């Protein structure tokens, strides 16, 4: 991968030049937190954020997205909607890039989702290696402290300059166009690698899985005892917050909306969550996960086992957003997976 | 007979703010009017007829003598829709229910004329008659009114979310009110408002009532964690939904 | 990248509508343009759109051997099916699919077939039964257990009549709550099992019915000695997309819309929440 270099003080003017050509959303401060929002000027970008409230998922998989519009009556017409808008997302941490890679795999699989893929194709991902980790982060344990794909280019802060590692031709073209052409030296590349090696130490020491990650699916397979799930789920609001802030959760509901003349309308999808009470309810009244603990359990299994089986990747990147969002504090994967490990240690050693 | 459904609006104890929201639909109101025939709408017209298919009822029932009028409306209407918090859950009028005595409440409001007035605990209209559909909110969300209205003229059941406001907050990318060190009833309150209050910088007041299966104990625990006393918590729960709260608090 | 949206239905026309019971209607559907036929196999389902109201997964009730149109039998339970019931011949609906797995048409060749249908479970099973009867020489005995709560709930009365008459079909009907004119069996569907002597090792048993029925039918089928590998069932779940994306139909790592709805019992045995 080609590596370039940019003097740090030139970053905001680079963003300014890009904004002239294409809309850029980037990390900004809001009420003491960080969020992705439209950048009007390069200097608004906060490079030293710990984590954003929502992941950049919303820009490639919007919370509400029209799938097609239609006319009603004798001669029905159906017209699918695909976004053609180009967007740059400026400042995505490796764990969130990894999450996007997981979404890519899911929406590319078998029946390709053109709505997602078009948007994804028109989105530039500008990564940034983290300088800080949030209080709840545990991305090191999820092996998401660095990424080698999924970005168009990624910035690494070396103090006085940014090392820019190019990931795609699209990224290279953008840098060429805006005059970022200086190649990084061997020494600079080595310095970047050293910085990246240290990134995994940014997560707090108490935010670690106490076992090797590859053991996680086995833990879950052995841990189907419902005691833990029932105990924790007692406090669950069924509010779906853990789902809705997750950068890899992609479940959706589909609904129709007609306009007031009842002659046309649209079908749209909207973010859903498997923790919500009626997620598995069918029209005949049967709820296939009617109990809180079943829904609560399902999420952890999906993160650590089901999607791993299906797509070969864990559907958790350790961003810690669920742990932050959950008011009764029962959604933290570190807590649950370590508890599971502790309760099964004996079984695993002897079994 | 016109083939358009006949629609009537009625009000009991309330500020008529929900009917005002409908008038505030402005140009969309014309589209609404073209789909139906409005036969009674005190907020907007003089005429009145007792022949209607769909009745929208605003306001809570707060005295015994209102029950009869409501029952009559129910018997005329094919479909009865509760409009706004007062009608759906008792609403802000329920504040008086928490007072030690309603006599005292009357005195507070009417002074030495109190003996001219009757009152009893404020309640949603479904405590008196069967309600087919609910449009929650104080005031109602105009978009939601339109959604329900369209469903009714299409002859299908309107969609009413049975998940808490948190869902809409998260879809909007709002920063959680609790994270800002404040309190919120969002985790136990029915969504459908598009998390209006939180999105505008406030917190959820619970005006849409509790979801069907609210985890009130967990909410109490969370609120207590944020330094609220039991009394604080109770008073927040009771602002809009006194009856339901009395039922689920055990 | 895919050429088109996986969520956009194609238009199809309702060419025949028949009221089967108080709550069920049969719709014969012709694809409006493009494809010659649906190209489904028995057991698969389609997503049916009533535009403006929504979409619902419905299993195809007719066999592909019965011509280029296909039939759906729909119970009126929610908004989509309610409005579908109000449509008339000539009206259009949207169709996506066929989706999902199918009944074991090939595995069952040369074997005896036991169909266990509880109530509306006969709707998808009818597709398989028709297929087998249209290829009668390829299969051994055809045994059908059909249980309903009451007589008016019985579906496909003309076909039942024909099946009763056929010598190469063994039909056992039962009612939970019989009426006076009922002369058949009384009791839940599991009471049919002792009525017929089967060769368990050589029998493919396919069970479709409401969720509560499976547990008891499985116990009974296994008690008869039918190996788990020979038992198939079709599971119902909430589905929104039909293409393995929306997550609603997931049972553990399985997506019912993709890995099902037809499952071999031995593949889902012990799976939490499945049965």
PDB file of C-alpha atoms in Angstrom, chain C residues 4-275:
ATOM      1  CA  UNK C   4     -32.043  -4.435  -9.511  1.00  0.00           C
ATOM      2  CA  UNK C   5     -33.427  -3.943  -6.059  1.00  0.00           C
ATOM      3  CA  UNK C   6     -33.999  -7.186  -4.186  1.00  0.00           C
ATOM      4  CA  UNK C   7     -36.894  -5.475  -2.457  1.00  0.00           C
ATOM      5  CA  UNK C   8     -38.816  -4.362  -5.523  1.00  0.00           C
ATOM      6  CA  UNK C   9     -41.675  -6.718  -6.340  1.00  0.00           C
ATOM      7  CA  UNK C  10     -42.868  -7.563  -9.827  1.00  0.00           C
ATOM      8  CA  UNK C  11     -46.495  -6.965 -10.622  1.00  0.00           C
ATOM      9  CA  UNK C  12     -48.872  -9.875 -10.881  1.00  0.00           C
ATOM     10  CA  UNK C  13     -52.579 -10.219 -11.485  1.00  0.00           C
ATOM     11  CA  UNK C  14     -55.223 -11.977  -9.442  1.00  0.00           C
ATOM     12  CA  UNK C  15     -56.953 -14.129 -12.053  1.00  0.00           C
ATOM     13  CA  UNK C  16     -59.207 -16.196  -9.789  1.00  0.00           C
ATOM     14  CA  UNK C  17     -60.358 -15.758  -6.214  1.00  0.00           C
ATOM     15  CA  UNK C  18     -62.195 -18.377  -4.237  1.00  0.00           C
ATOM     16  CA  UNK C  19     -63.466 -18.179  -0.674  1.00  0.00           C
ATOM     17  CA  UNK C  20     -62.394 -21.433   0.987  1.00  0.00           C
ATOM     18  CA  UNK C  21     -63.509 -20.853   4.559  1.00  0.00           C
ATOM     19  CA  UNK C  22     -64.628 -17.953   6.686  1.00  0.00           C
ATOM     20  CA  UNK C  23     -61.040 -16.718   6.994  1.00  0.00           C
ATOM     21  CA  UNK C  24     -59.204 -18.221   4.018  1.00  0.00           C
ATOM     22  CA  UNK C  25     -59.267 -17.242   0.389  1.00  0.00           C
ATOM     23  CA  UNK C  26     -57.493 -18.806  -2.544  1.00  0.00           C
ATOM     24  CA  UNK C  27     -55.853 -16.529  -5.092  1.00  0.00           C
ATOM     25  CA  UNK C  28     -54.710 -17.764  -8.473  1.00  0.00           C
ATOM     26  CA  UNK C  29     -51.979 -15.441  -9.654  1.00  0.00           C
ATOM     27  CA  UNK C  30     -50.487 -14.744 -13.066  1.00  0.00           C
ATOM     28  CA  UNK C  31     -47.222 -12.860 -13.322  1.00  0.00           C
ATOM     29  CA  UNK C  32     -48.006  -9.709 -15.260  1.00  0.00           C
ATOM     30  CA  UNK C  33     -44.994  -9.503 -17.508  1.00  0.00           C
ATOM     31  CA  UNK C  34     -41.602 -11.031 -17.963  1.00  0.00           C
ATOM     32  CA  UNK C  35     -41.375 -14.471 -16.459  1.00  0.00           C
ATOM     33  CA  UNK C  36     -43.343 -17.347 -17.956  1.00  0.00           C
ATOM     34  CA  UNK C  37     -43.915 -18.930 -14.538  1.00  0.00           C
ATOM     35  CA  UNK C  38     -42.904 -18.413 -10.939  1.00  0.00           C
ATOM     36  CA  UNK C  39     -40.427 -21.294 -11.135  1.00  0.00           C
ATOM     37  CA  UNK C  40     -41.009 -22.406  -7.577  1.00  0.00           C
ATOM     38  CA  UNK C  41     -40.700 -25.792  -5.927  1.00  0.00           C
ATOM     39  CA  UNK C  42     -43.189 -27.079  -3.344  1.00  0.00           C
ATOM     40  CA  UNK C  43     -42.439 -25.639   0.102  1.00  0.00           C
ATOM     41  CA  UNK C  44     -41.095 -22.306  -1.103  1.00  0.00           C
ATOM     42  CA  UNK C  45     -42.771 -18.994  -0.375  1.00  0.00           C
ATOM     43  CA  UNK C  46     -43.251 -15.612  -1.980  1.00  0.00           C
ATOM     44  CA  UNK C  47     -43.452 -12.133  -0.509  1.00  0.00           C
ATOM     45  CA  UNK C  48     -46.821 -10.689  -1.477  1.00  0.00           C
ATOM     46  CA  UNK C  49     -47.197  -6.923  -1.617  1.00  0.00           C
ATOM     47  CA  UNK C  50     -50.344  -4.946  -1.342  1.00  0.00           C
ATOM     48  CA  UNK C  51     -48.733  -1.664  -2.229  1.00  0.00           C
ATOM     49  CA  UNK C  52     -49.505   1.043   0.279  1.00  0.00           C
ATOM     50  CA  UNK C  53     -50.241  -1.470   3.004  1.00  0.00           C
ATOM     51  CA  UNK C  54     -47.211  -3.736   3.123  1.00  0.00           C
ATOM     52  CA  UNK C  55     -45.790  -7.123   2.370  1.00  0.00           C
ATOM     53  CA  UNK C  56     -46.310 -10.582   3.844  1.00  0.00           C
ATOM     54  CA  UNK C  57     -44.564 -13.933   3.326  1.00  0.00           C
ATOM     55  CA  UNK C  58     -47.019 -16.513   1.955  1.00  0.00           C
ATOM     56  CA  UNK C  59     -46.222 -20.095   1.005  1.00  0.00           C
ATOM     57  CA  UNK C  60     -47.152 -21.229  -2.474  1.00  0.00           C
ATOM     58  CA  UNK C  61     -49.992 -23.690  -2.254  1.00  0.00           C
ATOM     59  CA  UNK C  62     -49.998 -25.118  -5.759  1.00  0.00           C
ATOM     60  CA  UNK C  63     -47.530 -27.450  -7.417  1.00  0.00           C
ATOM     61  CA  UNK C  64     -45.429 -26.209 -10.346  1.00  0.00           C
ATOM     62  CA  UNK C  65     -46.808 -29.228 -12.204  1.00  0.00           C
ATOM     63  CA  UNK C  66     -50.230 -27.499 -12.339  1.00  0.00           C
ATOM     64  CA  UNK C  67     -49.517 -24.900 -14.998  1.00  0.00           C
ATOM     65  CA  UNK C  68     -47.878 -21.539 -15.262  1.00  0.00           C
ATOM     66  CA  UNK C  69     -50.017 -19.669 -12.760  1.00  0.00           C
ATOM     67  CA  UNK C  70     -49.674 -20.323  -9.068  1.00  0.00           C
ATOM     68  CA  UNK C  71     -52.027 -20.326  -6.107  1.00  0.00           C
ATOM     69  CA  UNK C  72     -51.789 -18.763  -2.699  1.00  0.00           C
ATOM     70  CA  UNK C  73     -54.180 -19.438   0.115  1.00  0.00           C
ATOM     71  CA  UNK C  74     -54.289 -16.599   2.581  1.00  0.00           C
ATOM     72  CA  UNK C  75     -55.790 -16.347   6.025  1.00  0.00           C
ATOM     73  CA  UNK C  76     -57.088 -12.932   6.990  1.00  0.00           C
ATOM     74  CA  UNK C  77     -55.018 -11.994  10.034  1.00  0.00           C
ATOM     75  CA  UNK C  78     -53.216  -8.687   9.552  1.00  0.00           C
ATOM     76  CA  UNK C  79     -53.403  -5.512   7.498  1.00  0.00           C
ATOM     77  CA  UNK C  80     -51.872  -6.936   4.315  1.00  0.00           C
ATOM     78  CA  UNK C  81     -54.033 -10.039   4.280  1.00  0.00           C
ATOM     79  CA  UNK C  82     -57.129  -8.050   5.201  1.00  0.00           C
ATOM     80  CA  UNK C  83     -56.770  -5.777   2.193  1.00  0.00           C
ATOM     81  CA  UNK C  84     -55.750  -8.710   0.004  1.00  0.00           C
ATOM     82  CA  UNK C  85     -59.077 -10.301   0.873  1.00  0.00           C
ATOM     83  CA  UNK C  86     -60.861  -7.160  -0.323  1.00  0.00           C
ATOM     84  CA  UNK C  87     -59.209  -7.248  -3.764  1.00  0.00           C
ATOM     85  CA  UNK C  88     -61.039  -8.496  -6.831  1.00  0.00           C
ATOM     86  CA  UNK C  89     -60.185 -10.489  -9.894  1.00  0.00           C
ATOM     87  CA  UNK C  90     -58.076  -8.366 -12.207  1.00  0.00           C
ATOM     88  CA  UNK C  91     -56.456  -6.403  -9.376  1.00  0.00           C
ATOM     89  CA  UNK C  92     -52.703  -6.311  -9.126  1.00  0.00           C
ATOM     90  CA  UNK C  93     -50.410  -7.348  -6.331  1.00  0.00           C
ATOM     91  CA  UNK C  94     -46.625  -7.370  -6.030  1.00  0.00           C
ATOM     92  CA  UNK C  95     -44.684 -10.618  -5.893  1.00  0.00           C
ATOM     93  CA  UNK C  96     -41.089 -11.342  -4.897  1.00  0.00           C
ATOM     94  CA  UNK C  97     -39.636 -14.801  -4.894  1.00  0.00           C
ATOM     95  CA  UNK C  98     -39.852 -17.729  -4.790  1.00  0.00           C
ATOM     96  CA  UNK C  99     -37.646 -17.869  -1.699  1.00  0.00           C
ATOM     97  CA  UNK C 100     -36.366 -20.522   0.632  1.00  0.00           C
ATOM     98  CA  UNK C 101     -35.921 -24.255   0.670  1.00  0.00           C
ATOM     99  CA  UNK C 102     -38.360 -26.825  -0.682  1.00  0.00           C
ATOM    100  CA  UNK C 103     -39.759 -30.151   0.434  1.00  0.00           C
ATOM    101  CA  UNK C 104     -37.605 -33.253  -0.239  1.00  0.00           C
ATOM    102  CA  UNK C 105     -38.974 -34.047  -3.695  1.00  0.00           C
ATOM    103  CA  UNK C 106     -35.978 -36.121  -4.762  1.00  0.00           C
ATOM    104  CA  UNK C 107     -35.006 -37.666  -1.449  1.00  0.00           C
ATOM    105  CA  UNK C 108     -38.550 -38.972  -1.180  1.00  0.00           C
ATOM    106  CA  UNK C 109     -38.528 -40.768  -4.507  1.00  0.00           C
ATOM    107  CA  UNK C 110     -39.120 -44.495  -4.134  1.00  0.00           C
ATOM    108  CA  UNK C 111     -40.177 -44.001  -0.531  1.00  0.00           C
ATOM    109  CA  UNK C 112     -43.498 -43.927   1.297  1.00  0.00           C
ATOM    110  CA  UNK C 113     -44.743 -40.462   2.131  1.00  0.00           C
ATOM    111  CA  UNK C 114     -46.497 -39.410   5.294  1.00  0.00           C
ATOM    112  CA  UNK C 115     -47.942 -35.899   5.231  1.00  0.00           C
ATOM    113  CA  UNK C 116     -49.017 -34.477   8.582  1.00  0.00           C
ATOM    114  CA  UNK C 117     -51.044 -31.293   8.151  1.00  0.00           C
ATOM    115  CA  UNK C 118     -52.498 -29.347  11.044  1.00  0.00           C
ATOM    116  CA  UNK C 119     -55.078 -26.722  10.047  1.00  0.00           C
ATOM    117  CA  UNK C 120     -53.570 -24.229   7.626  1.00  0.00           C
ATOM    118  CA  UNK C 121     -50.466 -26.444   7.471  1.00  0.00           C
ATOM    119  CA  UNK C 122     -52.212 -28.095   4.533  1.00  0.00           C
ATOM    120  CA  UNK C 123     -51.721 -24.912   2.506  1.00  0.00           C
ATOM    121  CA  UNK C 124     -47.991 -25.429   1.830  1.00  0.00           C
ATOM    122  CA  UNK C 125     -48.237 -29.217   2.034  1.00  0.00           C
ATOM    123  CA  UNK C 126     -50.840 -29.249  -0.744  1.00  0.00           C
ATOM    124  CA  UNK C 127     -48.148 -28.108  -3.150  1.00  0.00           C
ATOM    125  CA  UNK C 128     -46.036 -31.149  -2.253  1.00  0.00           C
ATOM    126  CA  UNK C 129     -49.041 -33.498  -2.315  1.00  0.00           C
ATOM    127  CA  UNK C 130     -50.080 -32.273  -5.760  1.00  0.00           C
ATOM    128  CA  UNK C 131     -46.523 -32.682  -6.988  1.00  0.00           C
ATOM    129  CA  UNK C 132     -46.356 -36.229  -5.713  1.00  0.00           C
ATOM    130  CA  UNK C 133     -49.762 -37.141  -7.178  1.00  0.00           C
ATOM    131  CA  UNK C 134     -48.668 -35.691 -10.526  1.00  0.00           C
ATOM    132  CA  UNK C 135     -45.577 -37.909 -10.376  1.00  0.00           C
ATOM    133  CA  UNK C 136     -47.350 -40.778  -8.675  1.00  0.00           C
ATOM    134  CA  UNK C 137     -45.176 -43.556 -10.126  1.00  0.00           C
ATOM    135  CA  UNK C 138     -42.044 -42.136  -8.525  1.00  0.00           C
ATOM    136  CA  UNK C 139     -43.305 -42.502  -4.975  1.00  0.00           C
ATOM    137  CA  UNK C 140     -44.491 -45.296  -2.690  1.00  0.00           C
ATOM    138  CA  UNK C 141     -47.505 -45.005  -0.382  1.00  0.00           C
ATOM    139  CA  UNK C 142     -49.116 -41.608   0.051  1.00  0.00           C
ATOM    140  CA  UNK C 143     -50.527 -41.187   3.564  1.00  0.00           C
ATOM    141  CA  UNK C 144     -52.110 -37.888   4.580  1.00  0.00           C
ATOM    142  CA  UNK C 145     -53.076 -36.933   8.136  1.00  0.00           C
ATOM    143  CA  UNK C 146     -55.215 -33.830   8.152  1.00  0.00           C
ATOM    144  CA  UNK C 147     -56.405 -32.360  11.429  1.00  0.00           C
ATOM    145  CA  UNK C 148     -58.601 -29.310  12.008  1.00  0.00           C
ATOM    146  CA  UNK C 149     -60.272 -27.868  15.037  1.00  0.00           C
ATOM    147  CA  UNK C 150     -63.729 -27.871  13.477  1.00  0.00           C
ATOM    148  CA  UNK C 151     -65.310 -28.983  10.207  1.00  0.00           C
ATOM    149  CA  UNK C 152     -65.790 -25.499   8.709  1.00  0.00           C
ATOM    150  CA  UNK C 153     -62.018 -25.013   8.919  1.00  0.00           C
ATOM    151  CA  UNK C 154     -61.333 -27.759   6.379  1.00  0.00           C
ATOM    152  CA  UNK C 155     -59.665 -26.435   3.264  1.00  0.00           C
ATOM    153  CA  UNK C 156     -59.660 -27.665  -0.353  1.00  0.00           C
ATOM    154  CA  UNK C 157     -62.926 -29.632  -0.051  1.00  0.00           C
ATOM    155  CA  UNK C 158     -62.951 -30.720  -3.721  1.00  0.00           C
ATOM    156  CA  UNK C 159     -59.452 -32.061  -3.494  1.00  0.00           C
ATOM    157  CA  UNK C 160     -60.170 -33.798  -0.194  1.00  0.00           C
ATOM    158  CA  UNK C 161     -63.087 -35.535  -1.906  1.00  0.00           C
ATOM    159  CA  UNK C 162     -60.797 -36.762  -4.672  1.00  0.00           C
ATOM    160  CA  UNK C 163     -58.144 -37.904  -2.218  1.00  0.00           C
ATOM    161  CA  UNK C 164     -60.746 -39.813  -0.222  1.00  0.00           C
ATOM    162  CA  UNK C 165     -61.774 -41.669  -3.376  1.00  0.00           C
ATOM    163  CA  UNK C 166     -58.314 -42.469  -4.668  1.00  0.00           C
ATOM    164  CA  UNK C 167     -57.071 -45.935  -3.873  1.00  0.00           C
ATOM    165  CA  UNK C 168     -53.468 -44.827  -3.933  1.00  0.00           C
ATOM    166  CA  UNK C 169     -54.013 -42.176  -1.265  1.00  0.00           C
ATOM    167  CA  UNK C 170     -54.585 -43.018   2.405  1.00  0.00           C
ATOM    168  CA  UNK C 171     -56.281 -40.016   3.953  1.00  0.00           C
ATOM    169  CA  UNK C 172     -56.900 -39.856   7.688  1.00  0.00           C
ATOM    170  CA  UNK C 173     -58.919 -36.831   8.753  1.00  0.00           C
ATOM    171  CA  UNK C 174     -59.555 -35.744  12.291  1.00  0.00           C
ATOM    172  CA  UNK C 175     -61.367 -32.967  14.104  1.00  0.00           C
ATOM    173  CA  UNK C 176     -60.661 -31.657  17.594  1.00  0.00           C
ATOM    174  CA  UNK C 177     -64.260 -30.539  18.060  1.00  0.00           C
ATOM    175  CA  UNK C 178     -66.507 -32.589  15.795  1.00  0.00           C
ATOM    176  CA  UNK C 179     -70.025 -31.682  14.767  1.00  0.00           C
ATOM    177  CA  UNK C 180     -72.920 -34.094  14.365  1.00  0.00           C
ATOM    178  CA  UNK C 181     -72.442 -35.028  10.738  1.00  0.00           C
ATOM    179  CA  UNK C 182     -68.754 -35.879  11.274  1.00  0.00           C
ATOM    180  CA  UNK C 183     -68.067 -39.557  10.898  1.00  0.00           C
ATOM    181  CA  UNK C 184     -64.288 -39.484  10.891  1.00  0.00           C
ATOM    182  CA  UNK C 185     -61.726 -39.436  13.663  1.00  0.00           C
ATOM    183  CA  UNK C 186     -62.005 -37.251  16.695  1.00  0.00           C
ATOM    184  CA  UNK C 187     -59.007 -35.879  18.517  1.00  0.00           C
ATOM    185  CA  UNK C 188     -55.830 -33.935  17.935  1.00  0.00           C
ATOM    186  CA  UNK C 189     -53.681 -34.805  14.967  1.00  0.00           C
ATOM    187  CA  UNK C 190     -51.348 -37.097  16.883  1.00  0.00           C
ATOM    188  CA  UNK C 191     -54.239 -39.519  17.305  1.00  0.00           C
ATOM    189  CA  UNK C 192     -53.954 -40.289  13.571  1.00  0.00           C
ATOM    190  CA  UNK C 193     -50.617 -42.035  13.926  1.00  0.00           C
ATOM    191  CA  UNK C 194     -51.905 -45.308  15.373  1.00  0.00           C
ATOM    192  CA  UNK C 195     -54.522 -45.565  12.587  1.00  0.00           C
ATOM    193  CA  UNK C 196     -52.028 -46.465   9.893  1.00  0.00           C
ATOM    194  CA  UNK C 197     -49.285 -49.027   9.933  1.00  0.00           C
ATOM    195  CA  UNK C 198     -46.176 -47.566   8.384  1.00  0.00           C
ATOM    196  CA  UNK C 199     -42.729 -48.798   7.442  1.00  0.00           C
ATOM    197  CA  UNK C 200     -40.823 -46.154   9.432  1.00  0.00           C
ATOM    198  CA  UNK C 201     -37.369 -46.627   7.894  1.00  0.00           C
ATOM    199  CA  UNK C 202     -38.814 -46.252   4.425  1.00  0.00           C
ATOM    200  CA  UNK C 203     -41.120 -43.316   5.195  1.00  0.00           C
ATOM    201  CA  UNK C 204     -40.497 -39.631   4.641  1.00  0.00           C
ATOM    202  CA  UNK C 205     -42.639 -37.711   7.096  1.00  0.00           C
ATOM    203  CA  UNK C 206     -43.426 -34.050   6.439  1.00  0.00           C
ATOM    204  CA  UNK C 207     -45.100 -32.071   9.195  1.00  0.00           C
ATOM    205  CA  UNK C 208     -46.641 -28.615   8.761  1.00  0.00           C
ATOM    206  CA  UNK C 209     -48.921 -26.882  11.200  1.00  0.00           C
ATOM    207  CA  UNK C 210     -49.166 -24.263  13.902  1.00  0.00           C
ATOM    208  CA  UNK C 211     -46.100 -23.887  16.163  1.00  0.00           C
ATOM    209  CA  UNK C 212     -47.580 -25.818  19.105  1.00  0.00           C
ATOM    210  CA  UNK C 213     -48.205 -28.884  16.946  1.00  0.00           C
ATOM    211  CA  UNK C 214     -44.600 -29.674  16.115  1.00  0.00           C
ATOM    212  CA  UNK C 215     -43.449 -30.802  19.509  1.00  0.00           C
ATOM    213  CA  UNK C 216     -46.205 -33.390  19.836  1.00  0.00           C
ATOM    214  CA  UNK C 217     -46.026 -34.625  16.254  1.00  0.00           C
ATOM    215  CA  UNK C 218     -42.287 -35.074  16.537  1.00  0.00           C
ATOM    216  CA  UNK C 219     -42.672 -37.186  19.653  1.00  0.00           C
ATOM    217  CA  UNK C 220     -45.252 -39.304  17.855  1.00  0.00           C
ATOM    218  CA  UNK C 221     -43.296 -39.649  14.612  1.00  0.00           C
ATOM    219  CA  UNK C 222     -40.193 -40.677  16.505  1.00  0.00           C
ATOM    220  CA  UNK C 223     -42.220 -43.112  18.604  1.00  0.00           C
ATOM    221  CA  UNK C 224     -43.312 -44.731  15.342  1.00  0.00           C
ATOM    222  CA  UNK C 225     -39.634 -45.267  14.614  1.00  0.00           C
ATOM    223  CA  UNK C 226     -39.257 -42.706  11.844  1.00  0.00           C
ATOM    224  CA  UNK C 227     -35.601 -41.610  11.849  1.00  0.00           C
ATOM    225  CA  UNK C 228     -34.942 -37.867  12.401  1.00  0.00           C
ATOM    226  CA  UNK C 229     -33.309 -37.743   8.977  1.00  0.00           C
ATOM    227  CA  UNK C 230     -36.638 -38.707   7.434  1.00  0.00           C
ATOM    228  CA  UNK C 231     -38.671 -35.995   9.152  1.00  0.00           C
ATOM    229  CA  UNK C 232     -39.168 -32.610   7.515  1.00  0.00           C
ATOM    230  CA  UNK C 233     -40.998 -29.588   8.781  1.00  0.00           C
ATOM    231  CA  UNK C 234     -41.772 -26.072   7.677  1.00  0.00           C
ATOM    232  CA  UNK C 235     -41.318 -23.283  10.207  1.00  0.00           C
ATOM    233  CA  UNK C 236     -43.106 -19.977  10.338  1.00  0.00           C
ATOM    234  CA  UNK C 237     -41.304 -16.827  11.427  1.00  0.00           C
ATOM    235  CA  UNK C 238     -41.629 -13.095  11.060  1.00  0.00           C
ATOM    236  CA  UNK C 239     -40.064 -12.079   7.774  1.00  0.00           C
ATOM    237  CA  UNK C 240     -39.601  -8.691   6.263  1.00  0.00           C
ATOM    238  CA  UNK C 241     -37.077  -9.091   3.460  1.00  0.00           C
ATOM    239  CA  UNK C 242     -37.141 -12.769   2.485  1.00  0.00           C
ATOM    240  CA  UNK C 243     -33.498 -12.555   1.439  1.00  0.00           C
ATOM    241  CA  UNK C 244     -31.517 -13.023   4.632  1.00  0.00           C
ATOM    242  CA  UNK C 245     -30.949  -9.378   5.479  1.00  0.00           C
ATOM    243  CA  UNK C 246     -33.560  -7.950   7.838  1.00  0.00           C
ATOM    244  CA  UNK C 247     -32.842 -10.376  10.674  1.00  0.00           C
ATOM    245  CA  UNK C 248     -36.412 -11.031  11.792  1.00  0.00           C
ATOM    246  CA  UNK C 249     -36.632 -14.720  10.946  1.00  0.00           C
ATOM    247  CA  UNK C 250     -33.353 -15.687  12.557  1.00  0.00           C
ATOM    248  CA  UNK C 251     -33.308 -18.737  14.828  1.00  0.00           C
ATOM    249  CA  UNK C 252     -29.793 -18.841  16.211  1.00  0.00           C
ATOM    250  CA  UNK C 253     -27.488 -18.844  13.188  1.00  0.00           C
ATOM    251  CA  UNK C 254     -30.252 -20.008  10.868  1.00  0.00           C
ATOM    252  CA  UNK C 255     -32.252 -17.697   8.644  1.00  0.00           C
ATOM    253  CA  UNK C 256     -35.653 -19.257   8.081  1.00  0.00           C
ATOM    254  CA  UNK C 257     -36.096 -17.344   4.812  1.00  0.00           C
ATOM    255  CA  UNK C 258     -32.869 -18.757   3.381  1.00  0.00           C
ATOM    256  CA  UNK C 259     -32.055 -21.969   5.252  1.00  0.00           C
ATOM    257  CA  UNK C 260     -35.780 -22.784   5.576  1.00  0.00           C
ATOM    258  CA  UNK C 261     -38.725 -22.643   5.764  1.00  0.00           C
ATOM    259  CA  UNK C 262     -38.406 -26.390   5.114  1.00  0.00           C
ATOM    260  CA  UNK C 263     -35.950 -28.062   7.452  1.00  0.00           C
ATOM    261  CA  UNK C 264     -34.857 -31.612   7.942  1.00  0.00           C
ATOM    262  CA  UNK C 265     -35.555 -32.273  11.611  1.00  0.00           C
ATOM    263  CA  UNK C 266     -32.113 -33.683  12.278  1.00  0.00           C
ATOM    264  CA  UNK C 267     -30.616 -30.351  11.171  1.00  0.00           C
ATOM    265  CA  UNK C 268     -32.485 -28.266  13.738  1.00  0.00           C
ATOM    266  CA  UNK C 269     -32.850 -30.781  16.546  1.00  0.00           C
ATOM    267  CA  UNK C 270     -31.860 -29.184  19.844  1.00  0.00           C
ATOM    268  CA  UNK C 271     -31.725 -25.696  18.372  1.00  0.00           C
ATOM    269  CA  UNK C 272     -32.887 -23.237  21.009  1.00  0.00           C
ATOM    270  CA  UNK C 273     -36.159 -21.455  20.119  1.00  0.00           C
ATOM    271  CA  UNK C 274     -36.667 -23.495  16.935  1.00  0.00           C
ATOM    272  CA  UNK C 275     -39.528 -25.738  18.004  1.00  0.00           C
TER     273      UNK C 275
END
